[in-house]
Coordinates of C-alpha atoms in Angstrom, one line a residue:
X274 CA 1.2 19.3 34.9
X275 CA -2.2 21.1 34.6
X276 CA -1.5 24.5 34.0
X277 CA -4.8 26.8 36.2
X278 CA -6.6 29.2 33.9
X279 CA -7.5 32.9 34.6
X280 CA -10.6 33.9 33.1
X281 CA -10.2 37.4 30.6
X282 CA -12.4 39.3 33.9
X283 CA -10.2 37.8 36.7
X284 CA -7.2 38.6 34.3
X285 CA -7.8 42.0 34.2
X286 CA -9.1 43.3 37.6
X287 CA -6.2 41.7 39.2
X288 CA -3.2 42.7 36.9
X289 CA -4.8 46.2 37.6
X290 CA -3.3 46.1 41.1
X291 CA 0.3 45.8 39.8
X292 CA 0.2 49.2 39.0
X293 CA -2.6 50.6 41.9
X294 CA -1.3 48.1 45.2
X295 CA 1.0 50.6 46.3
X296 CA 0.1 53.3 43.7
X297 CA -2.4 54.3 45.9
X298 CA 0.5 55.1 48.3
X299 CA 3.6 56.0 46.6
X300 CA 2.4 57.7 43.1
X301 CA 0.5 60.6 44.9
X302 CA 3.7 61.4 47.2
X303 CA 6.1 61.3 44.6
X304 CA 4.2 63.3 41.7
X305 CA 3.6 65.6 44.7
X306 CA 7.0 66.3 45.1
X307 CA 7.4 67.0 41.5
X308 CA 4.0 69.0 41.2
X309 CA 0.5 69.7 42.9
X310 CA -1.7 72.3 41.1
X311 CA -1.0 70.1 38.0
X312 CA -0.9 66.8 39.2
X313 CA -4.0 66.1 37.5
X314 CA -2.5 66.0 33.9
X315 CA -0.1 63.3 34.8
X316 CA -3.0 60.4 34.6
X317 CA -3.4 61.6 30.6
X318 CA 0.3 60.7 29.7
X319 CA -0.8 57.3 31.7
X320 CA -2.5 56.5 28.2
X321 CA 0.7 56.5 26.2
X322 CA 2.8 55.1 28.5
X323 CA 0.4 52.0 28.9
X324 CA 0.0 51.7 25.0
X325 CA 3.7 51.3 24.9
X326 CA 4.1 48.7 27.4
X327 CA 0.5 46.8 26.1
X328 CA 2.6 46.9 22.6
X329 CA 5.5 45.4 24.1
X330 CA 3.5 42.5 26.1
X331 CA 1.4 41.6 23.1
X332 CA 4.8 41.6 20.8
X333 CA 6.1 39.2 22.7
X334 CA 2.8 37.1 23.0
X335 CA 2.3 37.2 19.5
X336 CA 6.4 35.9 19.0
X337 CA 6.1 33.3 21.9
X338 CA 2.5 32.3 22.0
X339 CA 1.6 30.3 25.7
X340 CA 5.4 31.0 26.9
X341 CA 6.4 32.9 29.6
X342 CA 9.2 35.6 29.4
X343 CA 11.8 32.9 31.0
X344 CA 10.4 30.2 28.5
X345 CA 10.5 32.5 26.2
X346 CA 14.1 33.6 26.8
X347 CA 15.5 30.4 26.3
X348 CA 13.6 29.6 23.2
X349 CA 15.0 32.9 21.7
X350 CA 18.8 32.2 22.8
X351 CA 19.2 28.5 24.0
X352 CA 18.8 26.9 27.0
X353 CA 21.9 28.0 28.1
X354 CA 22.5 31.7 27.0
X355 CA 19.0 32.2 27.7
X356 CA 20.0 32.1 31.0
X357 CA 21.1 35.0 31.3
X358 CA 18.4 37.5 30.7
X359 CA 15.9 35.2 32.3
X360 CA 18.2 35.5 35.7
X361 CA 18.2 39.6 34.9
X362 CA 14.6 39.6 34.7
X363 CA 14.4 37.1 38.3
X364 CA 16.5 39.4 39.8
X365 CA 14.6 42.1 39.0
X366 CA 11.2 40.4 39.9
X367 CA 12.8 40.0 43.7
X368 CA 13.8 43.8 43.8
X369 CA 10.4 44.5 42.9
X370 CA 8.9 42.2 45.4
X371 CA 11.3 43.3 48.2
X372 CA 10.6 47.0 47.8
X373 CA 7.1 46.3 47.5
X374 CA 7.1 43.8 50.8
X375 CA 9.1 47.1 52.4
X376 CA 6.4 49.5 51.6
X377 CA 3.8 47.6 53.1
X378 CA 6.0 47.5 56.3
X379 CA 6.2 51.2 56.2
X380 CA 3.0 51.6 55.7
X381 CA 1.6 49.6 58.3
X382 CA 4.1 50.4 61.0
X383 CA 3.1 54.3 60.2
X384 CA -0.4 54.2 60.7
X385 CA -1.6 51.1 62.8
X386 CA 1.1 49.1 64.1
X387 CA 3.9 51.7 65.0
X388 CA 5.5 49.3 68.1
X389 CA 5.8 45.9 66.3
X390 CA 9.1 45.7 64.5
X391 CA 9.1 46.0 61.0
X392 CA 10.0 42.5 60.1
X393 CA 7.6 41.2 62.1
X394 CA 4.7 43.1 59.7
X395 CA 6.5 41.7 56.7
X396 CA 7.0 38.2 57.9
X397 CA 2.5 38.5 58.6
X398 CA 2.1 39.9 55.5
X399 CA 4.0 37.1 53.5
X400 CA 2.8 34.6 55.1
X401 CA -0.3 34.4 53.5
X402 CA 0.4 35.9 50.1
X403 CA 3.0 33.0 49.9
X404 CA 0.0 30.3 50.9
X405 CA -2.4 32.2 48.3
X406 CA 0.3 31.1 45.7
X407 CA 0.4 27.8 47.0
X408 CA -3.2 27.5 46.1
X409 CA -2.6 28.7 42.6
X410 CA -3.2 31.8 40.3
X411 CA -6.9 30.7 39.6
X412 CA -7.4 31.0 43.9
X413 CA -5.6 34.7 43.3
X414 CA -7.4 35.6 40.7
X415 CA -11.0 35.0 42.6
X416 CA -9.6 37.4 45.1
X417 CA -9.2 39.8 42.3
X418 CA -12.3 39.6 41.0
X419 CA -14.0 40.1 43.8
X420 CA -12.4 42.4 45.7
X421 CA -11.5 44.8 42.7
X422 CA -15.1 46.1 42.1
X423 CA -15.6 46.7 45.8
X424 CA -12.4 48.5 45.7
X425 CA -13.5 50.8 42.9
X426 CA -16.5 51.5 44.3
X427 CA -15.2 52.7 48.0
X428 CA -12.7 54.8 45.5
X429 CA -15.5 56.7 44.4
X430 CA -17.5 56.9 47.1
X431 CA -14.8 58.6 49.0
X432 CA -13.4 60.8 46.6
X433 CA -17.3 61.9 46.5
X434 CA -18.0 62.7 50.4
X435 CA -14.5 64.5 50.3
X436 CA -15.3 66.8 47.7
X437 CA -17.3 69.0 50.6
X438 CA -14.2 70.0 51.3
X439 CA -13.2 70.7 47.9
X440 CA -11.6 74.1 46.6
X441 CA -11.1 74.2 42.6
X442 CA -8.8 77.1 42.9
X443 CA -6.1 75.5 44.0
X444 CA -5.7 74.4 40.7
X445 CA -4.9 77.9 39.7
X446 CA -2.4 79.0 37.6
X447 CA -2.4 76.0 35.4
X448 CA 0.7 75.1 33.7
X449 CA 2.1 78.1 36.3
X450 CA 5.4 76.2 36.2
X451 CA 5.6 74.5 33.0
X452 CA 5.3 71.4 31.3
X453 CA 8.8 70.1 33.1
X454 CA 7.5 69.2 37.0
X455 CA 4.4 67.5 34.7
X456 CA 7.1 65.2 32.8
X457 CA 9.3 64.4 35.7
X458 CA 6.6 63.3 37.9
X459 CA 5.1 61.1 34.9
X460 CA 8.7 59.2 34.9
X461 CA 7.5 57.4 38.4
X462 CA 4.0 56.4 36.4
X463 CA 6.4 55.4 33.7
X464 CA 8.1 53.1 36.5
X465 CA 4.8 51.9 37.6
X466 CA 3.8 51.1 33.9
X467 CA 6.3 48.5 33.4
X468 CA 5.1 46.4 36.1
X469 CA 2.2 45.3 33.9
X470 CA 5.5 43.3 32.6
X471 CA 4.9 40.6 35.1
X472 CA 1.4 39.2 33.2
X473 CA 4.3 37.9 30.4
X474 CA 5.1 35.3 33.1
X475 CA 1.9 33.9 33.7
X476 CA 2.3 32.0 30.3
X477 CA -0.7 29.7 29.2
X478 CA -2.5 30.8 32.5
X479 CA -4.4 33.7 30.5
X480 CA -5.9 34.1 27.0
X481 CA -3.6 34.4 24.0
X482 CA -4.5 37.9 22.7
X483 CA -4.2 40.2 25.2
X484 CA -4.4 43.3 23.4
X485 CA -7.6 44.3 24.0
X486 CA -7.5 43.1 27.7
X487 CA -4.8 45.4 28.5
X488 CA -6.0 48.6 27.1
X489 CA -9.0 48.2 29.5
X490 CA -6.4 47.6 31.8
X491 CA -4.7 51.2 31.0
X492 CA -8.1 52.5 30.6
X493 CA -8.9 51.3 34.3
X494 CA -5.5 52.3 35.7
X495 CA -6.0 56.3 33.8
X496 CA -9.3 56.7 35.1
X497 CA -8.6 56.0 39.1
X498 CA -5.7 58.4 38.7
X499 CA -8.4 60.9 37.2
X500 CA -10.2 60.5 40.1
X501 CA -7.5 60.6 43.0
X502 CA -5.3 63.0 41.5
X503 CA -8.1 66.1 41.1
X504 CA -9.4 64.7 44.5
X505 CA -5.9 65.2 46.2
X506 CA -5.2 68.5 44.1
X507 CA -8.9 70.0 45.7
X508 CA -9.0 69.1 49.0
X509 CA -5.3 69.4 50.3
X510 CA -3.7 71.9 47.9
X511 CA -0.3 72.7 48.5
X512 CA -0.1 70.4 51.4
X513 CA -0.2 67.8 49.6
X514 CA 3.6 68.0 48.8
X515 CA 4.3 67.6 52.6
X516 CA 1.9 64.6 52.8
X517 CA 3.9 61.3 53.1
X518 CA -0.1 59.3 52.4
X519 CA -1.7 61.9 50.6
X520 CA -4.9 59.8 50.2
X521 CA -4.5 59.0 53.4
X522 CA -5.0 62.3 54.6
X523 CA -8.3 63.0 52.3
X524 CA -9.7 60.1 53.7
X525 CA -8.9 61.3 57.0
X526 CA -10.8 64.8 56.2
X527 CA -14.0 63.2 55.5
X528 CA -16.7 63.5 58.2
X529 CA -20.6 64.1 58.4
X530 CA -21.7 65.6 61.5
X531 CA -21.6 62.3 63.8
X532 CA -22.7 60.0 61.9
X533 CA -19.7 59.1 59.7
X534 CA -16.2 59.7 60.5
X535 CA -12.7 57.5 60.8
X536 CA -13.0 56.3 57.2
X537 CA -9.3 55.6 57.0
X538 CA -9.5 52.4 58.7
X539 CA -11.2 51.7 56.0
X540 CA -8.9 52.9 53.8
X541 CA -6.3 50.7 55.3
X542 CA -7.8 47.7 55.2
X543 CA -8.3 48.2 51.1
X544 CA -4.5 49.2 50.7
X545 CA -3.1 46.3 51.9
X546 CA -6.1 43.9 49.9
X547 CA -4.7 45.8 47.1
X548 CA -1.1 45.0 48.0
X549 CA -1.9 41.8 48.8
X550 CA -2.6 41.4 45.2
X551 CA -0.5 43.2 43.9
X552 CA 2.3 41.0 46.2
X553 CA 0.5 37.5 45.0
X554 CA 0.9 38.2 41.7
X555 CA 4.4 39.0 41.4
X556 CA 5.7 36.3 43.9
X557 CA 3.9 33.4 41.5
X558 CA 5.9 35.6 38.4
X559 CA 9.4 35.0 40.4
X560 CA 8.5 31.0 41.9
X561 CA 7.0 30.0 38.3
X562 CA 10.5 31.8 36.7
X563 CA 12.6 30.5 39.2
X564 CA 11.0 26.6 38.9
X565 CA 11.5 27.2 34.9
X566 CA 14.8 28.5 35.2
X567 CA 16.5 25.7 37.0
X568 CA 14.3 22.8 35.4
X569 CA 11.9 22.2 38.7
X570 CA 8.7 19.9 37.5
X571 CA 6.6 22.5 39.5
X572 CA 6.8 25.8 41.5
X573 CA 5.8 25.2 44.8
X574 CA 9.0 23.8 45.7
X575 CA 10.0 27.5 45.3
X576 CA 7.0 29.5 46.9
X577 CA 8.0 29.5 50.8
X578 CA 12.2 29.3 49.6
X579 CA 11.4 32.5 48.0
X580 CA 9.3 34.1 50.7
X581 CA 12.0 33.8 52.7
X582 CA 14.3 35.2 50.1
X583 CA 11.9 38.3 49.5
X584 CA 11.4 38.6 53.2
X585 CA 14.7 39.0 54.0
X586 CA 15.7 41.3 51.1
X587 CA 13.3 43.6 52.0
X588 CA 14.9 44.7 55.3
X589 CA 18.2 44.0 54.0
X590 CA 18.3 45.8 50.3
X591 CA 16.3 49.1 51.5
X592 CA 17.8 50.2 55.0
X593 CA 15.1 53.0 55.3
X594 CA 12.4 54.7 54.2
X595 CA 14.6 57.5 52.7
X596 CA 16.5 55.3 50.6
X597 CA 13.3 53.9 49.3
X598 CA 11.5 57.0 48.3
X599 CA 15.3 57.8 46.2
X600 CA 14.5 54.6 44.4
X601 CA 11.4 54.9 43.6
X602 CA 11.3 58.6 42.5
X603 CA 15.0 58.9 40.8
X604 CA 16.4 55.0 40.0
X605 CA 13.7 52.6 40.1
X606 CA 11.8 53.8 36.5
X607 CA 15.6 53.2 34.8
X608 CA 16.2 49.8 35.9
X609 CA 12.5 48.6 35.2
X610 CA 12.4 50.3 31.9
X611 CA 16.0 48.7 30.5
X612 CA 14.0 45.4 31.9
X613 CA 11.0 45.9 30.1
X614 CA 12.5 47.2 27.0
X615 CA 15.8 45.5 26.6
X616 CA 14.3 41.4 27.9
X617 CA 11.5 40.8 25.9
X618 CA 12.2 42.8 22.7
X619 CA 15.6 41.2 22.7
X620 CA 14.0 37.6 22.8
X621 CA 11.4 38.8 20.0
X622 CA 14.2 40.1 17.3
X623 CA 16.5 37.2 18.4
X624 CA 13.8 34.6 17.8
X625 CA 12.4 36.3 14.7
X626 CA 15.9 36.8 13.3
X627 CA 16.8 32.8 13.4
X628 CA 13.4 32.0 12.6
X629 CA 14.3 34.0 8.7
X630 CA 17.7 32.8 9.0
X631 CA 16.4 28.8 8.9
X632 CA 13.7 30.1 6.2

C-alpha cells in the first residue's frame, strides 16, 4: 500500500490547528474564567509545555522510527498486549473527536444556525471532513497549507483594526491576584498541548525528525496566543470573563465609519476551516489506528463506520454545553495528559528495555 507523504510545510501549518481549531473558541473562555488582566502571560508557559510534549513525540519517533503510536504499541508489547494501550489511545482519539464534533455544533447553532437541530450541524460538518479523509492526508494537508497563511494573516489584521478600541489599563494591577489564576488557566493550554499527540499516528506520512518541525510548531501556536490574548485583555477587559466567544465579540467591535463592519461572518467562516482541520486530522489518526489495530489492509473501510461512531458520540457523550465546558476546563487536561505521558513513554521504555535485555 503506498503510504501519501506530507511535505515538512504542509506538516506543520496543519498540525498547528490541533491546538488553534477550537482554541480560537474554547482557550479564551476558559483562561477567562480563571483570569483576565493577566491572561496574557499564559501564552509564555505555552513554550514549556510544547517543549515537553515535542520531547515526548520525537522520543518516541526516535524509538519507533516510520511507526505509528498503535504500530508502535504492539511492537513494544506484542501484538496482543499491545492491544491494550493502543485501544486506550483509540478511545481517547474518539473522545477527542466527539467533543470537538460537539463544539462545532455549539458553535454554529449559537451564532448562525440557532433553529436547525444540533445533529443536523454535526451530521453537515462530518460529512465532508470524513470525504477529505477519504481522499488522503496529502488532499488535507493542501488545505492546510493553504488556508493556514490566510488564516494568520486575517488574525492579524483583525486584532490590528480592533486595537482603536484598545485600553492598556485594563491590564492594571499586574499579578493583582497572584501567580495561581495564571497556573490554573495554563492547565487547559496544557490540555490543548497534548493534542499535538495525534502527529505520532500519521507514521511514515511525515519526515522522520521532527524536532525542529515542532518547535516552529510551538513557536507558531505561542505567538497567535500573544496576539489574541493582549487583544482580548485590551478591548473587552473584565467582560471578557462573561464572554462565552470572546474573540467573537472583538471581532464583533470592529467598525470604520461605513465602510467596514460585520467582520464576524468572517470570523466564522475561518473557525470552522480551522476546525475542519483540526477535525480531518484527528479522524484519519482514529480510522488509520482503528484499520491497524484490527489488521484491515487499509483505512477507508473505517472512515464513514467511524463518522458515524464520532457523530453519534458527540450528542450522546456530552448532553450539554455545561457539561462540556466541566470537561474541558476541570477533566479533560487529566485524561489527555495520562494519554500522552503514560502510551508512548510506556512503549519507548518497554521497547528499549527488551531491546538491552536480547543485547
Amino acid at each position: 500500500m503506498h503510504t501519501q507523504q506530507l511535505s515538512r510545510v504542509q506538516f506543520v501549518m496543519l498540525s498547528i490547528w490541533l491546538f488553534l481549531g477550537t482554541g480560537f473558541l474554547t482557550l479564551p473562555f476558559a483562561i477567562g474564567q480563571f483570569t483576565v488582566r493577566d491572561a496574557w502571560i499564559v501564552p509564555f508557559l505555552f513554550i514549556p509545555q510544547g517543549v515537553i510534549v515535542a520531547g515526548v513525540i520525537t522520543w518516541f519517533r526516535q524509538t519507533f522510527p516510520g511507526q505509528s503510536l498503535v504500530e508502535g504499541c504492539h511492537t513494544a508489547f506484542g501484538p496482543w498486549w499491545g492491544r491494550i494501550p493502543s485501544l486506550w489511545f483509540l478511545i481517547m482519539t474518539l473522545v477527542v473527536e466527539c467533543f470537538v464534533l460537539r463544539e462545532v455544533g455549539l458553535f454554529l447553532t449559537t451564532t448562525v444556525l440557532p433553529s436547525t437541530p444540533e445533529y443536523v450541524v454535526n451530521a453537515m460538518f462530518l460529512i465532508p471532513v470524513a470525504y477529505a479523509v477519504y481522499q488522503g492526508v496529502e488532499a488535507v494537508g493542501r488545505l492546510g497549507e493553504t488556508i493556514t497563511p490566510i488564516g494568520m494573516g486575517i488574525t492579524l489584521v483583525i486584532s490590528v483594526l480592533s486595537m482603536q478600541y484598545a485600553d492598556p489599563s485594563h491590564y492594571h494591577p499586574v499579578l493583582a491576584d497572584g501567580w495561581t489564576p495564571i497556573l490554573r488557566g495554563s492547565i487547559v493550554v496544557w490540555m490543548y498541548a497534548w493534542l499535538l499527540l495525534f502527529v505520532l499516528q500519521l507514521g511514515e506520512a511525515v519526515p522522520q525528525r521532527l524536532g525542529k518541525d515542532l518547535v516552529i510548531m510551538v513557536l507558531i501556536i505561542t505567538s497567535v496566543g500573544l496576539v489574541a490574548e493582549p487583544t482580548i485583555c485590551m478591548v473587552l477587559g473584565p467582560s471578557a470573563a462573561y464572554s462565552l466567544y470572546p474573540i467573537l465579540e472583538v471581532v464583533r467591535t470592529i467598525r470604520i465609519a461605513d465602510f467596514l463592519e460585520r467582520l464576524d461572518t468572517f470570523y466564522v467562516m475561518g473557525v470552522v476551516v480551522g476546525i475542519f482541520l483540526q477535525c480531518s486530522f484527528i479522524h484519519y489518526a482514529l480510522v488509520t489506528g482503528i484499520s491497524q489495530w484490527t489488521g484491515l489492509g487499509h483505512y477507508r473501510p473505517a472512515v464513514w463506520s467511524g463518522a458515524v461512531l464520532a457523530w453519534a458520540g458527540s450528542i450522546f457523550f456530552i448532553r450539554n454545553e455545561s457539561m462540556f465546558l466541566e470537561y474541558v476546563m476541570y477533566v479533560g487536561w487529566g485524561y489527555l495528559t495520562f494519554t500522552g505521558i503514560a502510551v508512548p513513554l510506556l512503549a519507548v521504555v518497554v521497547h528499549r528495555w527488551r531491546q538491552r535485555r536480547k543485547v
